[in-house]
PDB file of C-alpha atoms in Angstrom:
ATOM      1  CA  UNK A 242     -13.128 -12.998  11.701  1.00  0.00           C
ATOM      2  CA  UNK A 243     -10.741 -15.632  10.381  1.00  0.00           C
ATOM      3  CA  UNK A 244     -12.377 -15.523   6.947  1.00  0.00           C
ATOM      4  CA  UNK A 245     -11.857 -11.770   6.760  1.00  0.00           C
ATOM      5  CA  UNK A 246      -8.172 -11.964   7.699  1.00  0.00           C
ATOM      6  CA  UNK A 247      -7.346 -14.809   5.329  1.00  0.00           C
ATOM      7  CA  UNK A 248      -9.406 -13.195   2.570  1.00  0.00           C
ATOM      8  CA  UNK A 249      -7.575  -9.886   2.928  1.00  0.00           C
ATOM      9  CA  UNK A 250      -4.212 -11.646   2.918  1.00  0.00           C
ATOM     10  CA  UNK A 251      -5.201 -13.599  -0.195  1.00  0.00           C
ATOM     11  CA  UNK A 252      -6.462 -10.502  -2.003  1.00  0.00           C
ATOM     12  CA  UNK A 253      -3.301  -8.609  -1.097  1.00  0.00           C
ATOM     13  CA  UNK A 254      -1.069 -11.401  -2.407  1.00  0.00           C
ATOM     14  CA  UNK A 255      -3.013 -11.726  -5.664  1.00  0.00           C
ATOM     15  CA  UNK A 256      -3.006  -7.952  -6.146  1.00  0.00           C
ATOM     16  CA  UNK A 257       0.748  -7.824  -5.543  1.00  0.00           C
ATOM     17  CA  UNK A 258       1.433 -10.639  -7.993  1.00  0.00           C
ATOM     18  CA  UNK A 259      -0.824  -9.254 -10.709  1.00  0.00           C
ATOM     19  CA  UNK A 260       0.472  -5.726 -10.116  1.00  0.00           C
ATOM     20  CA  UNK A 261       4.040  -6.897 -10.705  1.00  0.00           C
ATOM     21  CA  UNK A 262       2.941  -8.620 -13.925  1.00  0.00           C
ATOM     22  CA  UNK A 263       1.132  -5.513 -15.158  1.00  0.00           C
ATOM     23  CA  UNK A 264       4.148  -3.279 -14.450  1.00  0.00           C
ATOM     24  CA  UNK A 265       6.506  -5.761 -16.071  1.00  0.00           C
ATOM     25  CA  UNK A 266       4.471  -6.502 -19.225  1.00  0.00           C
ATOM     26  CA  UNK A 267       2.596  -3.165 -19.693  1.00  0.00           C
ATOM     27  CA  UNK A 268      -0.029  -4.381 -22.169  1.00  0.00           C
ATOM     28  CA  UNK A 269      -3.410  -2.679 -22.280  1.00  0.00           C
ATOM     29  CA  UNK A 270      -5.438  -5.923 -22.672  1.00  0.00           C
ATOM     30  CA  UNK A 271      -3.634  -7.424 -19.674  1.00  0.00           C
ATOM     31  CA  UNK A 272      -4.380  -4.338 -17.583  1.00  0.00           C
ATOM     32  CA  UNK A 273      -8.079  -4.577 -18.473  1.00  0.00           C
ATOM     33  CA  UNK A 274      -8.161  -8.274 -17.576  1.00  0.00           C
ATOM     34  CA  UNK A 275      -6.333  -7.744 -14.277  1.00  0.00           C
ATOM     35  CA  UNK A 276      -8.590  -4.880 -13.227  1.00  0.00           C
ATOM     36  CA  UNK A 277     -11.738  -6.840 -14.060  1.00  0.00           C
ATOM     37  CA  UNK A 278     -10.508  -9.963 -12.258  1.00  0.00           C
ATOM     38  CA  UNK A 279      -9.610  -7.963  -9.151  1.00  0.00           C
ATOM     39  CA  UNK A 280     -13.025  -6.274  -9.173  1.00  0.00           C
ATOM     40  CA  UNK A 281     -14.714  -9.676  -9.321  1.00  0.00           C
ATOM     41  CA  UNK A 282     -12.493 -11.007  -6.529  1.00  0.00           C
ATOM     42  CA  UNK A 283     -13.322  -8.052  -4.273  1.00  0.00           C
ATOM     43  CA  UNK A 284     -17.054  -8.373  -5.021  1.00  0.00           C
ATOM     44  CA  UNK A 285     -16.947 -12.087  -4.192  1.00  0.00           C
ATOM     45  CA  UNK A 286     -15.016 -11.397  -0.982  1.00  0.00           C
ATOM     46  CA  UNK A 287     -17.511  -8.766   0.170  1.00  0.00           C
ATOM     47  CA  UNK A 288     -20.459 -11.033  -0.632  1.00  0.00           C
ATOM     48  CA  UNK A 289     -18.920 -13.891   1.313  1.00  0.00           C
ATOM     49  CA  UNK A 290     -18.388 -11.622   4.325  1.00  0.00           C
ATOM     50  CA  UNK A 291     -21.989 -10.362   4.200  1.00  0.00           C
ATOM     51  CA  UNK A 292     -23.435 -13.874   4.287  1.00  0.00           C
ATOM     52  CA  UNK A 293     -21.323 -14.761   7.360  1.00  0.00           C
ATOM     53  CA  UNK A 294     -20.713 -18.267   6.111  1.00  0.00           C
ATOM     54  CA  UNK A 295     -24.404 -19.098   5.638  1.00  0.00           C
ATOM     55  CA  UNK A 296     -24.968 -21.646   2.877  1.00  0.00           C
ATOM     56  CA  UNK A 297     -26.633 -20.333  -0.257  1.00  0.00           C
TER      57      UNK A 297
END
């Protein structure tokens, strides 16, 4: 449960920071990079929750 809460807080903070950068800079390549990085972060977060901390 702790991993889910801290992960959601971390994702929210990163999304807020990158969202501010995207709004401030407004460059298409930056938007593509930010969207792809956030997708990878969410995928990694979901995978880590599904394994329940089991080592790979």
